[in-house]
C-alpha cells in the first residue's frame, strides 16, 4: 500500500493558513500525559502515520482531497485561469 507523504501534511496545513495550535484544535486532537495535541500533530507531519479517520479530518479541515496526501511533492500552484464569459449587451 502506498504511504502518506508526511511533508505534504505540513504543506497542506500551512496552505490552509493554520498554525499548529489551531489545526490541532480543529482536528480534535487531545493532549495526553505523554504528549500535547500540538506535539501529536507535529509527529504526524514528521513521519507518524495518521489513522484513516484522522486523514479524513485533515482532508476536510485543510480543504484538500485525500489523494493529495499521497503525492510525491506538493502540487504546483497555478493561476486560476481567465474567465472568458461575457454578459449580454443591453
PDB file of C-alpha atoms in Angstrom:
ATOM      1  CA  UNK A   1       0.000   0.000   0.000  1.00  0.00           C
ATOM      2  CA  UNK A   2       1.218   3.495  -0.796  1.00  0.00           C
ATOM      3  CA  UNK A   3       2.361   5.587   2.128  1.00  0.00           C
ATOM      4  CA  UNK A   4       1.229   9.064   3.110  1.00  0.00           C
ATOM      5  CA  UNK A   5       3.737  11.799   2.306  1.00  0.00           C
ATOM      6  CA  UNK A   6       4.068  13.418   5.714  1.00  0.00           C
ATOM      7  CA  UNK A   7       5.739  16.526   4.294  1.00  0.00           C
ATOM      8  CA  UNK A   8       2.519  17.235   2.419  1.00  0.00           C
ATOM      9  CA  UNK A   9       0.584  17.164   5.705  1.00  0.00           C
ATOM     10  CA  UNK A  10       2.614  20.144   6.894  1.00  0.00           C
ATOM     11  CA  UNK A  11       2.337  21.833   3.498  1.00  0.00           C
ATOM     12  CA  UNK A  12      -1.461  21.422   3.478  1.00  0.00           C
ATOM     13  CA  UNK A  13      -1.763  22.866   6.992  1.00  0.00           C
ATOM     14  CA  UNK A  14       0.362  25.858   6.018  1.00  0.00           C
ATOM     15  CA  UNK A  15      -1.630  26.367   2.797  1.00  0.00           C
ATOM     16  CA  UNK A  16      -4.806  26.371   4.880  1.00  0.00           C
ATOM     17  CA  UNK A  17      -3.272  29.178   6.952  1.00  0.00           C
ATOM     18  CA  UNK A  18      -3.467  27.230  10.201  1.00  0.00           C
ATOM     19  CA  UNK A  19      -0.860  27.375  12.940  1.00  0.00           C
ATOM     20  CA  UNK A  20      -0.206  24.078  14.715  1.00  0.00           C
ATOM     21  CA  UNK A  21      -2.324  25.060  17.739  1.00  0.00           C
ATOM     22  CA  UNK A  22      -5.398  25.919  15.662  1.00  0.00           C
ATOM     23  CA  UNK A  23      -5.064  22.873  13.420  1.00  0.00           C
ATOM     24  CA  UNK A  24      -4.790  20.534  16.436  1.00  0.00           C
ATOM     25  CA  UNK A  25      -7.937  22.078  17.920  1.00  0.00           C
ATOM     26  CA  UNK A  26      -9.902  21.840  14.653  1.00  0.00           C
ATOM     27  CA  UNK A  27      -8.786  18.228  14.199  1.00  0.00           C
ATOM     28  CA  UNK A  28      -9.958  17.390  17.741  1.00  0.00           C
ATOM     29  CA  UNK A  29      -6.552  16.061  18.742  1.00  0.00           C
ATOM     30  CA  UNK A  30      -6.433  15.756  22.517  1.00  0.00           C
ATOM     31  CA  UNK A  31      -3.462  16.101  24.809  1.00  0.00           C
ATOM     32  CA  UNK A  32      -2.361  13.185  26.963  1.00  0.00           C
ATOM     33  CA  UNK A  33       0.134  12.764  29.787  1.00  0.00           C
ATOM     34  CA  UNK A  34       2.868  11.924  27.279  1.00  0.00           C
ATOM     35  CA  UNK A  35       2.216  14.481  24.507  1.00  0.00           C
ATOM     36  CA  UNK A  36       0.310  17.667  23.855  1.00  0.00           C
ATOM     37  CA  UNK A  37      -2.127  17.933  20.960  1.00  0.00           C
ATOM     38  CA  UNK A  38       0.370  20.109  19.094  1.00  0.00           C
ATOM     39  CA  UNK A  39       3.155  17.543  19.603  1.00  0.00           C
ATOM     40  CA  UNK A  40       0.897  14.811  18.237  1.00  0.00           C
ATOM     41  CA  UNK A  41       0.135  16.846  15.117  1.00  0.00           C
ATOM     42  CA  UNK A  42       3.816  17.594  14.594  1.00  0.00           C
ATOM     43  CA  UNK A  43       4.527  13.857  14.957  1.00  0.00           C
ATOM     44  CA  UNK A  44       2.125  13.191  12.052  1.00  0.00           C
ATOM     45  CA  UNK A  45       3.926  15.812   9.984  1.00  0.00           C
ATOM     46  CA  UNK A  46       7.333  14.323  10.822  1.00  0.00           C
ATOM     47  CA  UNK A  47       6.577  10.715   9.954  1.00  0.00           C
ATOM     48  CA  UNK A  48       3.970   9.081  12.182  1.00  0.00           C
ATOM     49  CA  UNK A  49       1.189   7.620  10.036  1.00  0.00           C
ATOM     50  CA  UNK A  50      -2.254   9.114  10.772  1.00  0.00           C
ATOM     51  CA  UNK A  51      -5.271   6.829  11.027  1.00  0.00           C
ATOM     52  CA  UNK A  52      -7.813   6.783   8.209  1.00  0.00           C
ATOM     53  CA  UNK A  53     -10.259   8.828  10.269  1.00  0.00           C
ATOM     54  CA  UNK A  54      -7.561  11.405  11.107  1.00  0.00           C
ATOM     55  CA  UNK A  55      -6.602  11.609   7.450  1.00  0.00           C
ATOM     56  CA  UNK A  56     -10.256  12.265   6.599  1.00  0.00           C
ATOM     57  CA  UNK A  57     -10.401  15.037   9.193  1.00  0.00           C
ATOM     58  CA  UNK A  58      -7.219  16.572   7.794  1.00  0.00           C
ATOM     59  CA  UNK A  59      -8.711  16.459   4.327  1.00  0.00           C
ATOM     60  CA  UNK A  60     -11.812  18.350   5.479  1.00  0.00           C
ATOM     61  CA  UNK A  61     -10.041  20.878   7.731  1.00  0.00           C
ATOM     62  CA  UNK A  62      -7.227  21.596   5.247  1.00  0.00           C
ATOM     63  CA  UNK A  63      -9.678  21.543   2.312  1.00  0.00           C
ATOM     64  CA  UNK A  64      -7.611  19.132   0.244  1.00  0.00           C
ATOM     65  CA  UNK A  65      -8.578  15.858  -1.438  1.00  0.00           C
ATOM     66  CA  UNK A  66      -7.242  12.818   0.422  1.00  0.00           C
ATOM     67  CA  UNK A  67      -5.236  11.842  -2.664  1.00  0.00           C
ATOM     68  CA  UNK A  68      -3.161  14.999  -2.216  1.00  0.00           C
ATOM     69  CA  UNK A  69      -1.523  13.427   0.843  1.00  0.00           C
ATOM     70  CA  UNK A  70      -0.168  10.573  -1.309  1.00  0.00           C
ATOM     71  CA  UNK A  71       1.621  12.788  -3.855  1.00  0.00           C
ATOM     72  CA  UNK A  72       5.426  12.736  -4.056  1.00  0.00           C
ATOM     73  CA  UNK A  73       5.611  16.533  -3.879  1.00  0.00           C
ATOM     74  CA  UNK A  74       3.175  19.329  -3.099  1.00  0.00           C
ATOM     75  CA  UNK A  75       1.093  20.433  -6.090  1.00  0.00           C
ATOM     76  CA  UNK A  76       2.364  23.388  -8.058  1.00  0.00           C
ATOM     77  CA  UNK A  77       0.263  26.476  -7.551  1.00  0.00           C
ATOM     78  CA  UNK A  78      -1.117  27.780 -10.817  1.00  0.00           C
ATOM     79  CA  UNK A  79      -3.168  30.816 -11.619  1.00  0.00           C
ATOM     80  CA  UNK A  80      -6.905  30.409 -11.693  1.00  0.00           C
ATOM     81  CA  UNK A  81      -7.049  30.962 -15.431  1.00  0.00           C
ATOM     82  CA  UNK A  82      -9.117  33.526 -17.188  1.00  0.00           C
ATOM     83  CA  UNK A  83     -12.866  33.805 -17.273  1.00  0.00           C
ATOM     84  CA  UNK A  84     -13.985  34.326 -20.856  1.00  0.00           C
ATOM     85  CA  UNK A  85     -17.694  34.504 -20.119  1.00  0.00           C
ATOM     86  CA  UNK A  86     -19.374  37.695 -21.201  1.00  0.00           C
ATOM     87  CA  UNK A  87     -22.557  39.459 -20.276  1.00  0.00           C
ATOM     88  CA  UNK A  88     -25.135  40.122 -22.980  1.00  0.00           C
ATOM     89  CA  UNK A  89     -25.050  43.640 -24.335  1.00  0.00           C
ATOM     90  CA  UNK A  90     -28.056  45.803 -23.468  1.00  0.00           C
TER      91      UNK A  90
END
